[in-house]
PDB file of N, CA and C in Angstrom:
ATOM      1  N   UNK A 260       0.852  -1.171   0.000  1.00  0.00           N
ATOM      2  CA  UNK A 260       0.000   0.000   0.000  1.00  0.00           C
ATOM      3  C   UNK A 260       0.896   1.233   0.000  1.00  0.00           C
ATOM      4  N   UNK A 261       0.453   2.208  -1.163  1.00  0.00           N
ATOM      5  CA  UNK A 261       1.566   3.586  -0.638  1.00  0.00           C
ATOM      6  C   UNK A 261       0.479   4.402  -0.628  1.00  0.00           C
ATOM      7  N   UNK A 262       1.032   5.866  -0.149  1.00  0.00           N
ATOM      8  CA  UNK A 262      -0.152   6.760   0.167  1.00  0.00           C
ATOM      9  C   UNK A 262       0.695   7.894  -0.199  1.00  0.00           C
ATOM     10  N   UNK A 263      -0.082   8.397  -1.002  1.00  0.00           N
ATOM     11  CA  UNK A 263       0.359  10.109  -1.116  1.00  0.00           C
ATOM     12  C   UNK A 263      -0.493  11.312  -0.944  1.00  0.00           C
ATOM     13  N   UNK A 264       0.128  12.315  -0.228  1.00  0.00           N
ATOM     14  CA  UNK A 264      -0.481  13.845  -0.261  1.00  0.00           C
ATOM     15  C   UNK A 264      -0.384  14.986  -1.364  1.00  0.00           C
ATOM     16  N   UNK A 265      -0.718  15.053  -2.026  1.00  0.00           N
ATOM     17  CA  UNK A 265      -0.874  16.194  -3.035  1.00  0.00           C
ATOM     18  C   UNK A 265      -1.439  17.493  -2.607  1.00  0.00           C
ATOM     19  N   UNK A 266      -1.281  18.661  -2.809  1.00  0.00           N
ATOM     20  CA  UNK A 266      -1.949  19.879  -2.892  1.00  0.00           C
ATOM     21  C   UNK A 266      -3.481  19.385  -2.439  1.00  0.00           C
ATOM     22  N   UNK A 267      -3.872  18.817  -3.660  1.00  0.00           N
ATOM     23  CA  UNK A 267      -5.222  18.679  -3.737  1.00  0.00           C
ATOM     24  C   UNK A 267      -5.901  17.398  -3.258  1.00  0.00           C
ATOM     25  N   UNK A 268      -5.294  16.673  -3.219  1.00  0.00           N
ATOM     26  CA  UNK A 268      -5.871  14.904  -2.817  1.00  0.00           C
ATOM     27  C   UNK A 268      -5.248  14.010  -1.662  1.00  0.00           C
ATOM     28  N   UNK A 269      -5.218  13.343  -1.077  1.00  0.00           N
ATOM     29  CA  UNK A 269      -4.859  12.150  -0.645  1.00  0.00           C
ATOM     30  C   UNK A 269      -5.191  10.714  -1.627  1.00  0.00           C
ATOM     31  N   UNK A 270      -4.145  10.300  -1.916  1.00  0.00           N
ATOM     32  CA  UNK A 270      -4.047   8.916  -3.234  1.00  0.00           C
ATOM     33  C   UNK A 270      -3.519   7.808  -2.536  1.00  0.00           C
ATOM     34  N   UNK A 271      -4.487   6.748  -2.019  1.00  0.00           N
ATOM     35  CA  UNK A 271      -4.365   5.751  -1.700  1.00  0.00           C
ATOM     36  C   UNK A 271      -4.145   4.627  -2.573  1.00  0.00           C
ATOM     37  N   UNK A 272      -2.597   3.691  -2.972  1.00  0.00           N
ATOM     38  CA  UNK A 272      -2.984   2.903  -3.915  1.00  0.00           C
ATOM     39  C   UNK A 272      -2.724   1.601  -3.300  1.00  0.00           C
ATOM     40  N   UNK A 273      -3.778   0.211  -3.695  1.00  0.00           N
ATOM     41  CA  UNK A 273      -3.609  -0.904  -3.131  1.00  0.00           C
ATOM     42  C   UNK A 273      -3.106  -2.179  -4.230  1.00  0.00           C
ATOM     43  N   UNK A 274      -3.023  -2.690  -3.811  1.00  0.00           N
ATOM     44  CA  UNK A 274      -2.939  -4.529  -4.988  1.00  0.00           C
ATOM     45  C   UNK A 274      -4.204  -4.575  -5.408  1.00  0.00           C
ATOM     46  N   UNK A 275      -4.523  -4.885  -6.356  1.00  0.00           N
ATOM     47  CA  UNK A 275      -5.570  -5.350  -7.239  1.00  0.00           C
ATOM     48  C   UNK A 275      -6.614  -6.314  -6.613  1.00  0.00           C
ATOM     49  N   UNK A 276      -5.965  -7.571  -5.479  1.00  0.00           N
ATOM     50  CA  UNK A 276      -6.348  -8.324  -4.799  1.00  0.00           C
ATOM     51  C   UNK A 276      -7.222  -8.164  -3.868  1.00  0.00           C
ATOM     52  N   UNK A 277      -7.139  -6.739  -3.441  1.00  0.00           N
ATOM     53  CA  UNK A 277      -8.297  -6.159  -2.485  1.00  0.00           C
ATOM     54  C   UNK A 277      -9.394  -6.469  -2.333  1.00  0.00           C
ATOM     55  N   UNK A 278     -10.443  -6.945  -1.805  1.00  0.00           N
ATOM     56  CA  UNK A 278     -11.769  -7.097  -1.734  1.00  0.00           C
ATOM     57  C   UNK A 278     -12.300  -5.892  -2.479  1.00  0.00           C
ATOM     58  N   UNK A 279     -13.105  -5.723  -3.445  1.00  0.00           N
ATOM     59  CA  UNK A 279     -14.259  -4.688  -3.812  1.00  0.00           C
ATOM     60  C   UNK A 279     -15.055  -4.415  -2.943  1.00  0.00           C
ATOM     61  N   UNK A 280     -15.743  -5.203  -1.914  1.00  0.00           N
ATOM     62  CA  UNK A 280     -16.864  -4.626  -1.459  1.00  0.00           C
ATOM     63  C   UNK A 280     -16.069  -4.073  -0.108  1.00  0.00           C
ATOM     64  N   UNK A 281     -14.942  -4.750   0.589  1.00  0.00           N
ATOM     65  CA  UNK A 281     -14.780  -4.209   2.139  1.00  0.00           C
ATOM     66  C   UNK A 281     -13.884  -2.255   1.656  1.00  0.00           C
ATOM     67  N   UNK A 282     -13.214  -2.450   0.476  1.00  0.00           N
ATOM     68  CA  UNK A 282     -12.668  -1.354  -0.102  1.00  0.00           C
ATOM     69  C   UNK A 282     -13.932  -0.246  -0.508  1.00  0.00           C
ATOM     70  N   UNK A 283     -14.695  -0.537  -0.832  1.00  0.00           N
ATOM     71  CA  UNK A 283     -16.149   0.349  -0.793  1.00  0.00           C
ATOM     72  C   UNK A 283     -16.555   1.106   0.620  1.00  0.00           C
ATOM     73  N   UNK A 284     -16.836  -0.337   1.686  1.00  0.00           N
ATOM     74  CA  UNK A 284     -17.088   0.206   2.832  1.00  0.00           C
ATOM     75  C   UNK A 284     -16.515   1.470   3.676  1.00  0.00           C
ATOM     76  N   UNK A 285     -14.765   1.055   3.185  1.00  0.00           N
ATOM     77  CA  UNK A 285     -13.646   1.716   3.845  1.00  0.00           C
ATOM     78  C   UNK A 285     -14.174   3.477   2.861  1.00  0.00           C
ATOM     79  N   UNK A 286     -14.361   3.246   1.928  1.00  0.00           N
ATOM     80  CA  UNK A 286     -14.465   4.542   0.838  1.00  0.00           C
ATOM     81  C   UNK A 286     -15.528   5.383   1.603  1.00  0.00           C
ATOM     82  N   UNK A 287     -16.727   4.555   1.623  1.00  0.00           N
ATOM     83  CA  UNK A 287     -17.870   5.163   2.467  1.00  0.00           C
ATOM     84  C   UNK A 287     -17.545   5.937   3.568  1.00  0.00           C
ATOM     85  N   UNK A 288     -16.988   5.742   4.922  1.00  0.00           N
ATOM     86  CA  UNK A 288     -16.684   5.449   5.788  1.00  0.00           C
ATOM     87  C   UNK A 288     -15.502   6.966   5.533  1.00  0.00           C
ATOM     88  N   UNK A 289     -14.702   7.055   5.371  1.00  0.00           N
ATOM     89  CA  UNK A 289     -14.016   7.877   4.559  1.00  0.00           C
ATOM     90  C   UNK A 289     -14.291   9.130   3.989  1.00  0.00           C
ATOM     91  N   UNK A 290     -15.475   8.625   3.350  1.00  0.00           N
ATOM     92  CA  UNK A 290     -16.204  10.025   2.796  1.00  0.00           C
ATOM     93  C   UNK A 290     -17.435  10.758   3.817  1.00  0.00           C
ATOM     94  N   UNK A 291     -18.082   9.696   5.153  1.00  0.00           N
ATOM     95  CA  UNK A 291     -18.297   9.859   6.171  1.00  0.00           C
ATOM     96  C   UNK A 291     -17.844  10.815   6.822  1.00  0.00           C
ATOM     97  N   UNK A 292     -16.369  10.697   6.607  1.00  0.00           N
ATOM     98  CA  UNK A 292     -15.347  11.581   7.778  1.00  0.00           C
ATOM     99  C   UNK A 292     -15.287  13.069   7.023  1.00  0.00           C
ATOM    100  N   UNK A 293     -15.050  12.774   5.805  1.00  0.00           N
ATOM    101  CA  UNK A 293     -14.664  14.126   5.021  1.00  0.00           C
ATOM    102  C   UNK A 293     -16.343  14.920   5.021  1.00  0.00           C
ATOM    103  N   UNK A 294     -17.239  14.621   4.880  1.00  0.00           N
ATOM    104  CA  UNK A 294     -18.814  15.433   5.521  1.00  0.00           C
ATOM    105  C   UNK A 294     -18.493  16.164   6.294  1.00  0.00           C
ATOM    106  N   UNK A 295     -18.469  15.030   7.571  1.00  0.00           N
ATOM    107  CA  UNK A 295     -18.770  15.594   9.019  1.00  0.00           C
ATOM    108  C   UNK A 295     -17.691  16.532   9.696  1.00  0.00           C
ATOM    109  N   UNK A 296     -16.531  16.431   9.403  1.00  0.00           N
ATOM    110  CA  UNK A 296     -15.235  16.987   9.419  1.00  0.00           C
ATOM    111  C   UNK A 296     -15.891  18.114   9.965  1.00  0.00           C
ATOM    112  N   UNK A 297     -16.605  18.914   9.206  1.00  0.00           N
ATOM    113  CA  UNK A 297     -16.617  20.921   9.776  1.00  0.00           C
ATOM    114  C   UNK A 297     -17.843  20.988  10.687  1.00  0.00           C
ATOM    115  N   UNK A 298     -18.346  19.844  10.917  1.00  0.00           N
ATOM    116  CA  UNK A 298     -19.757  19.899  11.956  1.00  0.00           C
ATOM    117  C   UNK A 298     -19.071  19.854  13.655  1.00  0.00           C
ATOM    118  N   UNK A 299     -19.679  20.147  14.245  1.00  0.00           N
ATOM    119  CA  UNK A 299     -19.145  20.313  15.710  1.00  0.00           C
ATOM    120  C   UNK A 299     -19.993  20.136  16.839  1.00  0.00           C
ATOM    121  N   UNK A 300     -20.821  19.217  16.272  1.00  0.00           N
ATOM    122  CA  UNK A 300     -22.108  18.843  17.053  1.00  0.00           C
ATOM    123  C   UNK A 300     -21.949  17.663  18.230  1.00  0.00           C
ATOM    124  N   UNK A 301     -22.817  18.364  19.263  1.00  0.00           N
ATOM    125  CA  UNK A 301     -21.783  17.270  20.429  1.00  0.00           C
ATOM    126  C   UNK A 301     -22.270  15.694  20.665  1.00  0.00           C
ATOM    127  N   UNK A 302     -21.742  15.037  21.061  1.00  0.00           N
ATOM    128  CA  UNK A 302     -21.717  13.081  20.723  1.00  0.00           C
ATOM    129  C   UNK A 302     -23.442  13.251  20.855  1.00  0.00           C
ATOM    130  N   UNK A 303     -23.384  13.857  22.462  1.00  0.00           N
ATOM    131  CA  UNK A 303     -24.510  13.399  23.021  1.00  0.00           C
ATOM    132  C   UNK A 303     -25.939  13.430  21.956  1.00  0.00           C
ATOM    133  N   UNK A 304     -25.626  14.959  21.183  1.00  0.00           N
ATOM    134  CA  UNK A 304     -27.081  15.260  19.998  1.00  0.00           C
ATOM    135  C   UNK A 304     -27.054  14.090  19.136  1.00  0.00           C
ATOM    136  N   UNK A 305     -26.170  13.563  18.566  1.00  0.00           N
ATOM    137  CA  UNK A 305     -25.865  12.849  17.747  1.00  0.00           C
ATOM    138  C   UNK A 305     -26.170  11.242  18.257  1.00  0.00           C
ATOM    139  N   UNK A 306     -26.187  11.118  19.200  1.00  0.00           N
ATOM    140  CA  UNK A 306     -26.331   9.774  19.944  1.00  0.00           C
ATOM    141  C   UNK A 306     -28.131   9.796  20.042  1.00  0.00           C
ATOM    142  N   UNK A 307     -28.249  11.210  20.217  1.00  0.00           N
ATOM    143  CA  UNK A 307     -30.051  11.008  20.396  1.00  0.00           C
ATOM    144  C   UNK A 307     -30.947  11.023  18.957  1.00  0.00           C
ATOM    145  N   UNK A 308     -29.955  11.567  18.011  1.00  0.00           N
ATOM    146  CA  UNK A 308     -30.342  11.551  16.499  1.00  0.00           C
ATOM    147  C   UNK A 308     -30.578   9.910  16.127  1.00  0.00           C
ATOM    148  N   UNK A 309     -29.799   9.416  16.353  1.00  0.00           N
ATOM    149  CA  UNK A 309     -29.517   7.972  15.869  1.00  0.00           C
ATOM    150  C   UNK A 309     -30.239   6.867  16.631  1.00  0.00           C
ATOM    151  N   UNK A 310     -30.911   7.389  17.867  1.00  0.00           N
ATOM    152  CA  UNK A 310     -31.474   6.492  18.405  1.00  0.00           C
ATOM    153  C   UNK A 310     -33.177   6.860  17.966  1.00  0.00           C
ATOM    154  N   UNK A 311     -33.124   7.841  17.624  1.00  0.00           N
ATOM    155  CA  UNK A 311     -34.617   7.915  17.083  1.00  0.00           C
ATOM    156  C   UNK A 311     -35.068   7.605  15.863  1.00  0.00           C
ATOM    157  N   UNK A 312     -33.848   7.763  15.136  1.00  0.00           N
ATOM    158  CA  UNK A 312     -33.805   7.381  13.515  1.00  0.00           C
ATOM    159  C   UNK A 312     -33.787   5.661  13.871  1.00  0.00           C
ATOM    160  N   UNK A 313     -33.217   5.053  14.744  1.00  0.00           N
ATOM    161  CA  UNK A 313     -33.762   3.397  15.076  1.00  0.00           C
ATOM    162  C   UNK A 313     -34.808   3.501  15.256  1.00  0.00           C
ATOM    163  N   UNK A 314     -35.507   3.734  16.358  1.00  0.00           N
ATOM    164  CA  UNK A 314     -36.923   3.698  16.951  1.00  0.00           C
ATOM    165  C   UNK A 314     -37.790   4.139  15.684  1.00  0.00           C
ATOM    166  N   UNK A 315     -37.337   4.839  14.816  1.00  0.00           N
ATOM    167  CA  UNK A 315     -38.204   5.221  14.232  1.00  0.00           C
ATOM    168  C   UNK A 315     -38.277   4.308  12.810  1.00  0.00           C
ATOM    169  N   UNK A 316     -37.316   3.756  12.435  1.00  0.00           N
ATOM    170  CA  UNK A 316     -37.205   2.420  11.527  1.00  0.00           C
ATOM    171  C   UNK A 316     -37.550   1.116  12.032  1.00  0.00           C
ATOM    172  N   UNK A 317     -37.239   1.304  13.142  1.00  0.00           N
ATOM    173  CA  UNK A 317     -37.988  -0.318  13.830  1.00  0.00           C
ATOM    174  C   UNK A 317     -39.368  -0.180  13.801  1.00  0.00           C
ATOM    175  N   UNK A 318     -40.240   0.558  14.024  1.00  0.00           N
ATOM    176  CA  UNK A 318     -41.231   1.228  14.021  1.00  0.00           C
ATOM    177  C   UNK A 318     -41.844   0.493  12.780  1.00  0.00           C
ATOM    178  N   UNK A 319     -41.414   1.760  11.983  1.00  0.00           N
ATOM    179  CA  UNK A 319     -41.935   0.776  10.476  1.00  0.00           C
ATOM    180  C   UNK A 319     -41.604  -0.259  10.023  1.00  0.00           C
ATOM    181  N   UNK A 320     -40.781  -1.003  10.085  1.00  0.00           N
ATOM    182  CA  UNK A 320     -40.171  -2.231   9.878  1.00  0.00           C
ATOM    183  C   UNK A 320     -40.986  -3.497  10.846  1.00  0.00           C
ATOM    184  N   UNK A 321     -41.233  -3.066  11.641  1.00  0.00           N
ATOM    185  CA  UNK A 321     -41.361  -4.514  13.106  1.00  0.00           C
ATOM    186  C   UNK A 321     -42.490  -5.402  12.317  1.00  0.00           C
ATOM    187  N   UNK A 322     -43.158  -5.209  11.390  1.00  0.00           N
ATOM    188  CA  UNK A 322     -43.837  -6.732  10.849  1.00  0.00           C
ATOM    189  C   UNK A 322     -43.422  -7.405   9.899  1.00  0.00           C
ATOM    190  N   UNK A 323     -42.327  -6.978   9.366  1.00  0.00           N
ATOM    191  CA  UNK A 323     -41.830  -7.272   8.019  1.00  0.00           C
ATOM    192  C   UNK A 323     -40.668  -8.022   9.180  1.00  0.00           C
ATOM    193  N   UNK A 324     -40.007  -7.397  10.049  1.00  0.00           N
ATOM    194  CA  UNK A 324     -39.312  -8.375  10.948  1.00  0.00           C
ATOM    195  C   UNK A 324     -39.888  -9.616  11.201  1.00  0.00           C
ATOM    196  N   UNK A 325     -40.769  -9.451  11.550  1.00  0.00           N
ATOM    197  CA  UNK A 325     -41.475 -10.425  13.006  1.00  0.00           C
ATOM    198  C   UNK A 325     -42.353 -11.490  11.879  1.00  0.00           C
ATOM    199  N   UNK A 326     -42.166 -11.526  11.180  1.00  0.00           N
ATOM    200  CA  UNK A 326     -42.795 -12.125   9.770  1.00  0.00           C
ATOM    201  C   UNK A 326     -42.066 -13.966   9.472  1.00  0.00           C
TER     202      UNK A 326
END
């Protein structure tokens, strides 16, 4: 694996052999970081965002579960 910094980019290059899909995840995940980067919102809001966005998908989901 080498990694370079450019002006403009960070260039990650790997072996060909790589998994496609876990190399996706990592991309996601990645581009995750580069979003949220300038937000400054504290864990706790963010912890209560995500637990309602569950509750609120389990919600609609629970018969298609329970099925």
């Amino acid at each position: 694996m080498i990694i370079e910094r450019t002006d403009k980019e960070v260039i990650i290059r790997l072996q060909p052999s790589v998994n496609i899909e876990e190399l996706q995840e990592l991309a996601n995940f990645f581009r995750y970081k580069e979003i949220t980067s300038k937000y400054k919102t504290p864990q706790d809001e963010v912890d209560k965002l995500a637990s309602d966005v569950n509750k609120n998908w389990y919600k609609k989901n629970r018969d298609d579960l329970l099925k």
